C-alpha cells in the first residue's frame, strides 16, 4: 500500500461498519430483496463487486425483518461474500469447509451451486448448531456437520474444493470490534500464523489432484496474509496460485485484498490455489 494511503486505511479500520447482507439466490433475486426491504422502510443497494451483496440502511434489527425470517437473505460482509465466489464451487462437487464456524461461508457455498456435498468442520458444537439453523432458515441441504478437529475426518476423504477460513487476529474487522485493538500483540500474530500454517498443511492433503484450495483471513497483517501464502507455496510445490475470478478492484499480487477505505468492506486477504493434476 502506498505510504500516502496509510492514514486513510487506518481511518477506515476505525470507521463505523455498514450492514451488508447476502441475497439467497436459491430463493430470491437482488431486485426482489431490495423491494422487500423498501417495503419495510429500509434502503438497499447492490455492490458493484457483487450484485447479490446489498448495503442496507435504516433496517433496525435484521432478524426481525420478514424477508430475513423467510430465508431470502442473511447478514454477511461484502468481503466474506467474495470468499465464497473465490471458491466458486460447481454443481455436484464435494466441498470441505475446514473452519466452518457458524456457517456463513458454508451456506454461501451451498447457495452458489446446486447439489453440493459439503462437510462443515469445527471443534465447537454450538457454532455448528447455529450453522445448521441458518441452513434450515435458508432452505439449504447437502451440509454435514463434523464436530472436532480437521484431522478427525476420515483420512481417505478427498475434496474438489477446500476452504480454510482460518482463525486470525481479526485486524481487518477492528471497526466491528474496536476493543480488540488494544489487546493485539506481535505474539498473537506469530501464534496465529503458526496455527494457520498447520491448518493449511492439513487441508492441502485433502485436496484431490486438480482441485482447489482457498485460504482466507479477516486480517491485514503481512504474516497472516502474503507471508503465509509465500511460505505455503514454498513448502507445497504441488500447488500454484490461480488468478481470482473476481473484479480487478480487489486483486493485489495475484490474491484478493479488501479494505474498508477502498471497498467499504472488512479487511480480508484470500488466495485461490490449484493442486497439480
PDB file of C-alpha atoms in Angstrom:
ATOM      1  CA  UNK A   1       0.000   0.000   0.000  1.00  0.00           C
ATOM      2  CA  UNK A   2       1.363   3.485  -0.856  1.00  0.00           C
ATOM      3  CA  UNK A   3       2.559   5.437   2.171  1.00  0.00           C
ATOM      4  CA  UNK A   4       0.186   8.295   1.422  1.00  0.00           C
ATOM      5  CA  UNK A   5      -2.754   5.885   1.716  1.00  0.00           C
ATOM      6  CA  UNK A   6      -1.912   4.547   5.175  1.00  0.00           C
ATOM      7  CA  UNK A   7      -3.791   7.298   7.009  1.00  0.00           C
ATOM      8  CA  UNK A   8      -6.945   6.523   5.014  1.00  0.00           C
ATOM      9  CA  UNK A   9      -6.532   2.800   5.723  1.00  0.00           C
ATOM     10  CA  UNK A  10      -6.230   3.372   9.464  1.00  0.00           C
ATOM     11  CA  UNK A  11      -9.237   5.688   9.433  1.00  0.00           C
ATOM     12  CA  UNK A  12     -11.222   3.073   7.519  1.00  0.00           C
ATOM     13  CA  UNK A  13     -10.477   0.431  10.137  1.00  0.00           C
ATOM     14  CA  UNK A  14     -11.869   2.794  12.782  1.00  0.00           C
ATOM     15  CA  UNK A  15     -14.977   3.898  10.881  1.00  0.00           C
ATOM     16  CA  UNK A  16     -18.451   2.531  11.536  1.00  0.00           C
ATOM     17  CA  UNK A  17     -19.080  -0.685   9.616  1.00  0.00           C
ATOM     18  CA  UNK A  18     -22.034  -0.820   7.221  1.00  0.00           C
ATOM     19  CA  UNK A  19     -24.678  -3.534   7.214  1.00  0.00           C
ATOM     20  CA  UNK A  20     -24.066  -5.895   4.312  1.00  0.00           C
ATOM     21  CA  UNK A  21     -26.467  -8.714   3.501  1.00  0.00           C
ATOM     22  CA  UNK A  22     -26.238 -11.638   1.075  1.00  0.00           C
ATOM     23  CA  UNK A  23     -29.184 -12.435  -1.163  1.00  0.00           C
ATOM     24  CA  UNK A  24     -30.069 -16.137  -1.061  1.00  0.00           C
ATOM     25  CA  UNK A  25     -30.026 -16.808  -4.792  1.00  0.00           C
ATOM     26  CA  UNK A  26     -31.933 -20.077  -4.326  1.00  0.00           C
ATOM     27  CA  UNK A  27     -34.987 -18.126  -3.129  1.00  0.00           C
ATOM     28  CA  UNK A  28     -34.848 -14.558  -4.434  1.00  0.00           C
ATOM     29  CA  UNK A  29     -33.229 -12.076  -6.785  1.00  0.00           C
ATOM     30  CA  UNK A  30     -31.468  -8.902  -5.619  1.00  0.00           C
ATOM     31  CA  UNK A  31     -34.366  -6.849  -7.009  1.00  0.00           C
ATOM     32  CA  UNK A  32     -36.902  -8.865  -5.011  1.00  0.00           C
ATOM     33  CA  UNK A  33     -34.954  -8.432  -1.777  1.00  0.00           C
ATOM     34  CA  UNK A  34     -34.496  -4.708  -2.403  1.00  0.00           C
ATOM     35  CA  UNK A  35     -38.259  -4.402  -2.903  1.00  0.00           C
ATOM     36  CA  UNK A  36     -38.975  -6.329   0.298  1.00  0.00           C
ATOM     37  CA  UNK A  37     -36.594  -4.174   2.337  1.00  0.00           C
ATOM     38  CA  UNK A  38     -38.009  -0.990   0.818  1.00  0.00           C
ATOM     39  CA  UNK A  39     -41.467  -2.125   1.927  1.00  0.00           C
ATOM     40  CA  UNK A  40     -40.048  -2.412   5.456  1.00  0.00           C
ATOM     41  CA  UNK A  41     -38.840   1.202   5.337  1.00  0.00           C
ATOM     42  CA  UNK A  42     -35.175   0.422   4.646  1.00  0.00           C
ATOM     43  CA  UNK A  43     -32.987   1.173   1.644  1.00  0.00           C
ATOM     44  CA  UNK A  44     -30.648  -1.263  -0.099  1.00  0.00           C
ATOM     45  CA  UNK A  45     -28.155  -1.061  -2.936  1.00  0.00           C
ATOM     46  CA  UNK A  46     -26.118  -3.725  -4.726  1.00  0.00           C
ATOM     47  CA  UNK A  47     -22.323  -3.617  -4.598  1.00  0.00           C
ATOM     48  CA  UNK A  48     -20.514  -3.117  -7.923  1.00  0.00           C
ATOM     49  CA  UNK A  49     -18.293  -6.026  -6.836  1.00  0.00           C
ATOM     50  CA  UNK A  50     -21.198  -8.482  -6.401  1.00  0.00           C
ATOM     51  CA  UNK A  51     -24.824  -7.772  -7.228  1.00  0.00           C
ATOM     52  CA  UNK A  52     -26.010 -10.282  -4.594  1.00  0.00           C
ATOM     53  CA  UNK A  53     -24.293  -8.241  -1.862  1.00  0.00           C
ATOM     54  CA  UNK A  54     -26.547  -5.427  -0.677  1.00  0.00           C
ATOM     55  CA  UNK A  55     -25.611  -2.474   1.520  1.00  0.00           C
ATOM     56  CA  UNK A  56     -28.638  -1.808   3.742  1.00  0.00           C
ATOM     57  CA  UNK A  57     -29.575   1.300   5.707  1.00  0.00           C
ATOM     58  CA  UNK A  58     -32.408   2.037   8.076  1.00  0.00           C
ATOM     59  CA  UNK A  59     -33.397  -1.573   8.750  1.00  0.00           C
ATOM     60  CA  UNK A  60     -33.117  -1.915  12.519  1.00  0.00           C
ATOM     61  CA  UNK A  61     -32.725  -5.447  13.873  1.00  0.00           C
ATOM     62  CA  UNK A  62     -32.156  -7.635  10.765  1.00  0.00           C
ATOM     63  CA  UNK A  63     -33.570 -10.749  12.450  1.00  0.00           C
ATOM     64  CA  UNK A  64     -36.989  -9.055  12.778  1.00  0.00           C
ATOM     65  CA  UNK A  65     -37.353  -8.410   9.054  1.00  0.00           C
ATOM     66  CA  UNK A  66     -39.985 -10.680   7.426  1.00  0.00           C
ATOM     67  CA  UNK A  67     -37.724 -11.271   4.412  1.00  0.00           C
ATOM     68  CA  UNK A  68     -34.933 -12.439   6.741  1.00  0.00           C
ATOM     69  CA  UNK A  69     -37.244 -14.863   8.534  1.00  0.00           C
ATOM     70  CA  UNK A  70     -38.386 -16.138   5.134  1.00  0.00           C
ATOM     71  CA  UNK A  71     -34.795 -17.028   4.283  1.00  0.00           C
ATOM     72  CA  UNK A  72     -34.424 -14.577   1.403  1.00  0.00           C
ATOM     73  CA  UNK A  73     -31.134 -13.245   2.732  1.00  0.00           C
ATOM     74  CA  UNK A  74     -28.610 -13.371   5.550  1.00  0.00           C
ATOM     75  CA  UNK A  75     -26.182 -10.927   7.123  1.00  0.00           C
ATOM     76  CA  UNK A  76     -22.644 -11.212   5.761  1.00  0.00           C
ATOM     77  CA  UNK A  77     -19.972  -8.635   4.998  1.00  0.00           C
ATOM     78  CA  UNK A  78     -19.098  -7.969   1.364  1.00  0.00           C
ATOM     79  CA  UNK A  79     -15.533  -9.230   1.826  1.00  0.00           C
ATOM     80  CA  UNK A  80     -16.729 -12.533   3.260  1.00  0.00           C
ATOM     81  CA  UNK A  81     -19.097 -12.937   0.315  1.00  0.00           C
ATOM     82  CA  UNK A  82     -16.203 -12.538  -2.109  1.00  0.00           C
ATOM     83  CA  UNK A  83     -14.505 -15.522  -0.442  1.00  0.00           C
ATOM     84  CA  UNK A  84     -17.380 -17.781  -1.467  1.00  0.00           C
ATOM     85  CA  UNK A  85     -17.105 -16.543  -5.027  1.00  0.00           C
ATOM     86  CA  UNK A  86     -13.370 -17.205  -4.905  1.00  0.00           C
ATOM     87  CA  UNK A  87     -14.079 -20.854  -4.054  1.00  0.00           C
ATOM     88  CA  UNK A  88     -16.528 -20.889  -6.999  1.00  0.00           C
ATOM     89  CA  UNK A  89     -17.953 -24.388  -6.469  1.00  0.00           C
ATOM     90  CA  UNK A  90     -19.522 -26.289  -9.358  1.00  0.00           C
ATOM     91  CA  UNK A  91     -22.756 -28.298  -9.108  1.00  0.00           C
ATOM     92  CA  UNK A  92     -22.371 -31.749  -7.603  1.00  0.00           C
ATOM     93  CA  UNK A  93     -18.870 -31.276  -6.209  1.00  0.00           C
ATOM     94  CA  UNK A  94     -17.642 -32.404  -2.795  1.00  0.00           C
ATOM     95  CA  UNK A  95     -16.505 -29.414  -0.733  1.00  0.00           C
ATOM     96  CA  UNK A  96     -14.780 -29.076   2.642  1.00  0.00           C
ATOM     97  CA  UNK A  97     -15.256 -26.013   4.833  1.00  0.00           C
ATOM     98  CA  UNK A  98     -12.383 -26.716   7.194  1.00  0.00           C
ATOM     99  CA  UNK A  99     -13.146 -23.917   9.699  1.00  0.00           C
ATOM    100  CA  UNK A 100     -16.898 -23.605   9.307  1.00  0.00           C
ATOM    101  CA  UNK A 101     -17.777 -21.684  12.494  1.00  0.00           C
ATOM    102  CA  UNK A 102     -21.396 -20.531  12.434  1.00  0.00           C
ATOM    103  CA  UNK A 103     -21.732 -21.376   8.749  1.00  0.00           C
ATOM    104  CA  UNK A 104     -21.714 -18.019   6.972  1.00  0.00           C
ATOM    105  CA  UNK A 105     -19.455 -19.209   4.183  1.00  0.00           C
ATOM    106  CA  UNK A 106     -20.765 -22.793   4.332  1.00  0.00           C
ATOM    107  CA  UNK A 107     -24.285 -21.667   3.488  1.00  0.00           C
ATOM    108  CA  UNK A 108     -22.995 -19.304   0.803  1.00  0.00           C
ATOM    109  CA  UNK A 109     -21.253 -22.201  -0.940  1.00  0.00           C
ATOM    110  CA  UNK A 110     -24.484 -24.202  -0.834  1.00  0.00           C
ATOM    111  CA  UNK A 111     -26.321 -21.287  -2.443  1.00  0.00           C
ATOM    112  CA  UNK A 112     -23.744 -20.868  -5.208  1.00  0.00           C
ATOM    113  CA  UNK A 113     -24.040 -24.365  -6.706  1.00  0.00           C
ATOM    114  CA  UNK A 114     -26.881 -26.887  -6.511  1.00  0.00           C
ATOM    115  CA  UNK A 115     -26.248 -30.419  -5.320  1.00  0.00           C
ATOM    116  CA  UNK A 116     -23.027 -29.729  -3.423  1.00  0.00           C
ATOM    117  CA  UNK A 117     -21.877 -32.222  -0.808  1.00  0.00           C
ATOM    118  CA  UNK A 118     -20.377 -30.068   1.944  1.00  0.00           C
ATOM    119  CA  UNK A 119     -18.525 -31.238   5.032  1.00  0.00           C
ATOM    120  CA  UNK A 120     -18.543 -28.414   7.595  1.00  0.00           C
ATOM    121  CA  UNK A 121     -15.869 -28.939  10.254  1.00  0.00           C
ATOM    122  CA  UNK A 122     -15.438 -27.056  13.519  1.00  0.00           C
ATOM    123  CA  UNK A 123     -14.316 -28.097  17.005  1.00  0.00           C
ATOM    124  CA  UNK A 124     -17.152 -26.175  18.682  1.00  0.00           C
ATOM    125  CA  UNK A 125     -20.533 -27.934  18.525  1.00  0.00           C
ATOM    126  CA  UNK A 126     -22.511 -24.795  19.413  1.00  0.00           C
ATOM    127  CA  UNK A 127     -21.187 -22.999  16.337  1.00  0.00           C
ATOM    128  CA  UNK A 128     -22.163 -25.844  14.041  1.00  0.00           C
ATOM    129  CA  UNK A 129     -25.626 -25.894  15.619  1.00  0.00           C
ATOM    130  CA  UNK A 130     -26.021 -22.254  14.581  1.00  0.00           C
ATOM    131  CA  UNK A 131     -24.792 -23.180  11.098  1.00  0.00           C
ATOM    132  CA  UNK A 132     -27.436 -25.900  10.867  1.00  0.00           C
ATOM    133  CA  UNK A 133     -30.151 -23.467  11.963  1.00  0.00           C
ATOM    134  CA  UNK A 134     -29.034 -20.970   9.328  1.00  0.00           C
ATOM    135  CA  UNK A 135     -29.106 -23.653   6.629  1.00  0.00           C
ATOM    136  CA  UNK A 136     -32.646 -24.604   7.647  1.00  0.00           C
ATOM    137  CA  UNK A 137     -33.850 -20.994   7.530  1.00  0.00           C
ATOM    138  CA  UNK A 138     -32.270 -20.535   4.090  1.00  0.00           C
ATOM    139  CA  UNK A 139     -33.701 -23.817   2.791  1.00  0.00           C
ATOM    140  CA  UNK A 140     -30.318 -25.368   2.044  1.00  0.00           C
ATOM    141  CA  UNK A 141     -29.353 -29.035   2.082  1.00  0.00           C
ATOM    142  CA  UNK A 142     -26.289 -31.187   1.479  1.00  0.00           C
ATOM    143  CA  UNK A 143     -24.366 -29.887   4.509  1.00  0.00           C
ATOM    144  CA  UNK A 144     -22.979 -32.379   7.039  1.00  0.00           C
ATOM    145  CA  UNK A 145     -21.544 -31.079  10.316  1.00  0.00           C
ATOM    146  CA  UNK A 146     -18.396 -32.652  11.778  1.00  0.00           C
ATOM    147  CA  UNK A 147     -17.611 -31.612  15.356  1.00  0.00           C
ATOM    148  CA  UNK A 148     -13.899 -31.913  16.057  1.00  0.00           C
ATOM    149  CA  UNK A 149     -10.513 -31.037  14.608  1.00  0.00           C
ATOM    150  CA  UNK A 150      -9.832 -31.230  10.893  1.00  0.00           C
ATOM    151  CA  UNK A 151      -7.671 -34.313  11.440  1.00  0.00           C
ATOM    152  CA  UNK A 152     -10.723 -36.218  12.710  1.00  0.00           C
ATOM    153  CA  UNK A 153     -12.204 -36.568   9.211  1.00  0.00           C
ATOM    154  CA  UNK A 154     -11.766 -39.992   7.558  1.00  0.00           C
ATOM    155  CA  UNK A 155      -8.175 -39.942   6.290  1.00  0.00           C
ATOM    156  CA  UNK A 156      -9.039 -41.222   2.821  1.00  0.00           C
ATOM    157  CA  UNK A 157     -11.583 -38.477   2.064  1.00  0.00           C
ATOM    158  CA  UNK A 158     -10.613 -36.002  -0.682  1.00  0.00           C
ATOM    159  CA  UNK A 159     -12.438 -32.926  -1.988  1.00  0.00           C
ATOM    160  CA  UNK A 160     -12.876 -30.957  -5.192  1.00  0.00           C
ATOM    161  CA  UNK A 161     -12.628 -27.702  -3.253  1.00  0.00           C
ATOM    162  CA  UNK A 162     -11.400 -26.916   0.240  1.00  0.00           C
ATOM    163  CA  UNK A 163     -11.924 -23.634   2.081  1.00  0.00           C
ATOM    164  CA  UNK A 164      -9.697 -22.684   5.011  1.00  0.00           C
ATOM    165  CA  UNK A 165     -11.255 -19.583   6.580  1.00  0.00           C
ATOM    166  CA  UNK A 166      -8.586 -19.649   9.239  1.00  0.00           C
ATOM    167  CA  UNK A 167      -8.533 -18.301  12.786  1.00  0.00           C
ATOM    168  CA  UNK A 168      -6.693 -14.971  12.722  1.00  0.00           C
ATOM    169  CA  UNK A 169      -6.021 -11.794  14.654  1.00  0.00           C
ATOM    170  CA  UNK A 170      -9.105 -10.125  13.162  1.00  0.00           C
ATOM    171  CA  UNK A 171      -7.166  -6.959  12.401  1.00  0.00           C
ATOM    172  CA  UNK A 172      -9.363  -6.434   9.344  1.00  0.00           C
ATOM    173  CA  UNK A 173     -12.578  -6.244  11.383  1.00  0.00           C
ATOM    174  CA  UNK A 174     -11.461  -3.810  14.078  1.00  0.00           C
ATOM    175  CA  UNK A 175     -14.245  -1.409  13.123  1.00  0.00           C
ATOM    176  CA  UNK A 176     -16.658  -4.108  14.333  1.00  0.00           C
ATOM    177  CA  UNK A 177     -14.575  -4.966  17.410  1.00  0.00           C
ATOM    178  CA  UNK A 178     -12.543  -1.838  18.295  1.00  0.00           C
ATOM    179  CA  UNK A 179     -11.818  -3.126  21.795  1.00  0.00           C
ATOM    180  CA  UNK A 180      -9.574  -5.811  20.258  1.00  0.00           C
ATOM    181  CA  UNK A 181      -7.051  -3.247  19.011  1.00  0.00           C
ATOM    182  CA  UNK A 182      -5.617  -2.618  22.485  1.00  0.00           C
ATOM    183  CA  UNK A 183      -5.129  -6.352  23.100  1.00  0.00           C
ATOM    184  CA  UNK A 184      -3.439  -7.327  19.846  1.00  0.00           C
ATOM    185  CA  UNK A 185       0.270  -8.156  20.169  1.00  0.00           C
ATOM    186  CA  UNK A 186       3.039  -9.410  17.913  1.00  0.00           C
ATOM    187  CA  UNK A 187       2.964 -12.675  19.863  1.00  0.00           C
ATOM    188  CA  UNK A 188      -0.687 -13.094  18.852  1.00  0.00           C
ATOM    189  CA  UNK A 189       0.215 -12.636  15.193  1.00  0.00           C
ATOM    190  CA  UNK A 190       3.023 -15.186  15.400  1.00  0.00           C
ATOM    191  CA  UNK A 191       0.928 -17.758  17.267  1.00  0.00           C
ATOM    192  CA  UNK A 192      -1.996 -17.494  14.870  1.00  0.00           C
ATOM    193  CA  UNK A 193       0.287 -17.600  11.838  1.00  0.00           C
ATOM    194  CA  UNK A 194       1.624 -20.930  13.151  1.00  0.00           C
ATOM    195  CA  UNK A 195      -1.935 -22.230  13.607  1.00  0.00           C
ATOM    196  CA  UNK A 196      -2.829 -21.129  10.078  1.00  0.00           C
ATOM    197  CA  UNK A 197       0.209 -22.890   8.619  1.00  0.00           C
ATOM    198  CA  UNK A 198      -0.729 -26.122  10.389  1.00  0.00           C
ATOM    199  CA  UNK A 199      -4.330 -25.924   9.178  1.00  0.00           C
ATOM    200  CA  UNK A 200      -3.219 -25.230   5.614  1.00  0.00           C
ATOM    201  CA  UNK A 201      -0.922 -28.264   5.635  1.00  0.00           C
ATOM    202  CA  UNK A 202      -3.762 -30.498   6.852  1.00  0.00           C
ATOM    203  CA  UNK A 203      -6.209 -29.017   4.360  1.00  0.00           C
ATOM    204  CA  UNK A 204      -3.792 -29.353   1.434  1.00  0.00           C
ATOM    205  CA  UNK A 205      -3.678 -33.100   1.964  1.00  0.00           C
ATOM    206  CA  UNK A 206      -7.475 -33.194   1.494  1.00  0.00           C
ATOM    207  CA  UNK A 207      -7.473 -31.577  -1.953  1.00  0.00           C
ATOM    208  CA  UNK A 208      -7.800 -34.038  -4.817  1.00  0.00           C
ATOM    209  CA  UNK A 209      -5.427 -33.731  -7.790  1.00  0.00           C
ATOM    210  CA  UNK A 210      -6.654 -30.843  -9.908  1.00  0.00           C
ATOM    211  CA  UNK A 211      -8.714 -29.480  -7.018  1.00  0.00           C
ATOM    212  CA  UNK A 212      -8.860 -26.010  -5.472  1.00  0.00           C
ATOM    213  CA  UNK A 213      -7.704 -24.768  -2.067  1.00  0.00           C
ATOM    214  CA  UNK A 214      -8.826 -21.330  -0.864  1.00  0.00           C
ATOM    215  CA  UNK A 215      -7.178 -19.644   2.110  1.00  0.00           C
ATOM    216  CA  UNK A 216      -8.886 -16.650   3.715  1.00  0.00           C
ATOM    217  CA  UNK A 217      -8.356 -14.490   6.807  1.00  0.00           C
ATOM    218  CA  UNK A 218     -10.134 -11.362   8.057  1.00  0.00           C
ATOM    219  CA  UNK A 219      -6.913  -9.551   8.848  1.00  0.00           C
ATOM    220  CA  UNK A 220      -4.448  -7.157   7.241  1.00  0.00           C
ATOM    221  CA  UNK A 221      -1.161  -8.318   8.772  1.00  0.00           C
ATOM    222  CA  UNK A 222       1.565  -9.402   6.346  1.00  0.00           C
ATOM    223  CA  UNK A 223       2.453 -12.533   8.345  1.00  0.00           C
ATOM    224  CA  UNK A 224      -1.086 -13.899   8.127  1.00  0.00           C
ATOM    225  CA  UNK A 225      -1.629 -12.846   4.501  1.00  0.00           C
ATOM    226  CA  UNK A 226       1.108 -12.600   1.841  1.00  0.00           C
ATOM    227  CA  UNK A 227       3.721 -14.098   4.164  1.00  0.00           C
ATOM    228  CA  UNK A 228       1.571 -17.110   4.938  1.00  0.00           C
ATOM    229  CA  UNK A 229       0.844 -17.628   1.246  1.00  0.00           C
ATOM    230  CA  UNK A 230       4.521 -17.439   0.270  1.00  0.00           C
ATOM    231  CA  UNK A 231       5.510 -19.916   2.975  1.00  0.00           C
ATOM    232  CA  UNK A 232       2.794 -22.357   1.918  1.00  0.00           C
ATOM    233  CA  UNK A 233       3.753 -22.250  -1.754  1.00  0.00           C
ATOM    234  CA  UNK A 234       7.416 -22.807  -0.878  1.00  0.00           C
ATOM    235  CA  UNK A 235       6.539 -25.877   1.196  1.00  0.00           C
ATOM    236  CA  UNK A 236       3.898 -27.293  -1.184  1.00  0.00           C
ATOM    237  CA  UNK A 237       5.193 -27.243  -4.767  1.00  0.00           C
ATOM    238  CA  UNK A 238       2.161 -29.210  -5.994  1.00  0.00           C
ATOM    239  CA  UNK A 239       0.054 -26.040  -5.566  1.00  0.00           C
ATOM    240  CA  UNK A 240       0.110 -22.911  -7.716  1.00  0.00           C
ATOM    241  CA  UNK A 241      -1.547 -19.555  -7.183  1.00  0.00           C
ATOM    242  CA  UNK A 242      -4.518 -19.185  -9.530  1.00  0.00           C
ATOM    243  CA  UNK A 243      -5.924 -15.841 -10.748  1.00  0.00           C
ATOM    244  CA  UNK A 244      -9.018 -14.912  -8.726  1.00  0.00           C
ATOM    245  CA  UNK A 245     -12.290 -14.968 -10.718  1.00  0.00           C
ATOM    246  CA  UNK A 246     -13.208 -11.592  -9.214  1.00  0.00           C
ATOM    247  CA  UNK A 247     -13.175  -7.905 -10.230  1.00  0.00           C
ATOM    248  CA  UNK A 248      -9.734  -6.322 -10.658  1.00  0.00           C
ATOM    249  CA  UNK A 249     -10.533  -3.792  -7.921  1.00  0.00           C
ATOM    250  CA  UNK A 250      -9.959  -6.421  -5.214  1.00  0.00           C
ATOM    251  CA  UNK A 251      -6.964  -8.228  -6.747  1.00  0.00           C
ATOM    252  CA  UNK A 252      -3.498  -7.465  -5.381  1.00  0.00           C
ATOM    253  CA  UNK A 253      -0.425  -9.522  -6.235  1.00  0.00           C
ATOM    254  CA  UNK A 254      -2.469 -12.418  -7.533  1.00  0.00           C
ATOM    255  CA  UNK A 255      -4.519 -12.663  -4.331  1.00  0.00           C
ATOM    256  CA  UNK A 256      -7.625 -10.880  -3.030  1.00  0.00           C
ATOM    257  CA  UNK A 257      -7.313  -7.859  -0.742  1.00  0.00           C
ATOM    258  CA  UNK A 258     -10.226  -5.830   0.576  1.00  0.00           C
ATOM    259  CA  UNK A 259     -10.055  -2.682   2.691  1.00  0.00           C
ATOM    260  CA  UNK A 260     -12.717  -0.590   4.435  1.00  0.00           C
ATOM    261  CA  UNK A 261     -11.475   2.659   2.890  1.00  0.00           C
ATOM    262  CA  UNK A 262     -11.315   1.224  -0.633  1.00  0.00           C
ATOM    263  CA  UNK A 263     -14.287  -1.124  -0.816  1.00  0.00           C
ATOM    264  CA  UNK A 264     -16.422  -0.308   2.263  1.00  0.00           C
ATOM    265  CA  UNK A 265     -15.768  -3.926   3.232  1.00  0.00           C
ATOM    266  CA  UNK A 266     -13.887  -5.654   6.030  1.00  0.00           C
ATOM    267  CA  UNK A 267     -10.132  -6.075   5.608  1.00  0.00           C
ATOM    268  CA  UNK A 268      -9.611  -9.545   4.129  1.00  0.00           C
ATOM    269  CA  UNK A 269      -6.813 -11.472   2.467  1.00  0.00           C
ATOM    270  CA  UNK A 270      -7.670 -14.523   0.369  1.00  0.00           C
ATOM    271  CA  UNK A 271      -5.890 -16.680  -2.170  1.00  0.00           C
ATOM    272  CA  UNK A 272      -7.028 -19.393  -4.576  1.00  0.00           C
ATOM    273  CA  UNK A 273      -4.630 -22.293  -5.162  1.00  0.00           C
ATOM    274  CA  UNK A 274      -4.813 -25.156  -7.631  1.00  0.00           C
ATOM    275  CA  UNK A 275      -3.296 -28.565  -6.966  1.00  0.00           C
ATOM    276  CA  UNK A 276      -1.493 -30.104  -9.912  1.00  0.00           C
ATOM    277  CA  UNK A 277      -3.399 -32.891 -11.626  1.00  0.00           C
TER     278      UNK A 277
END
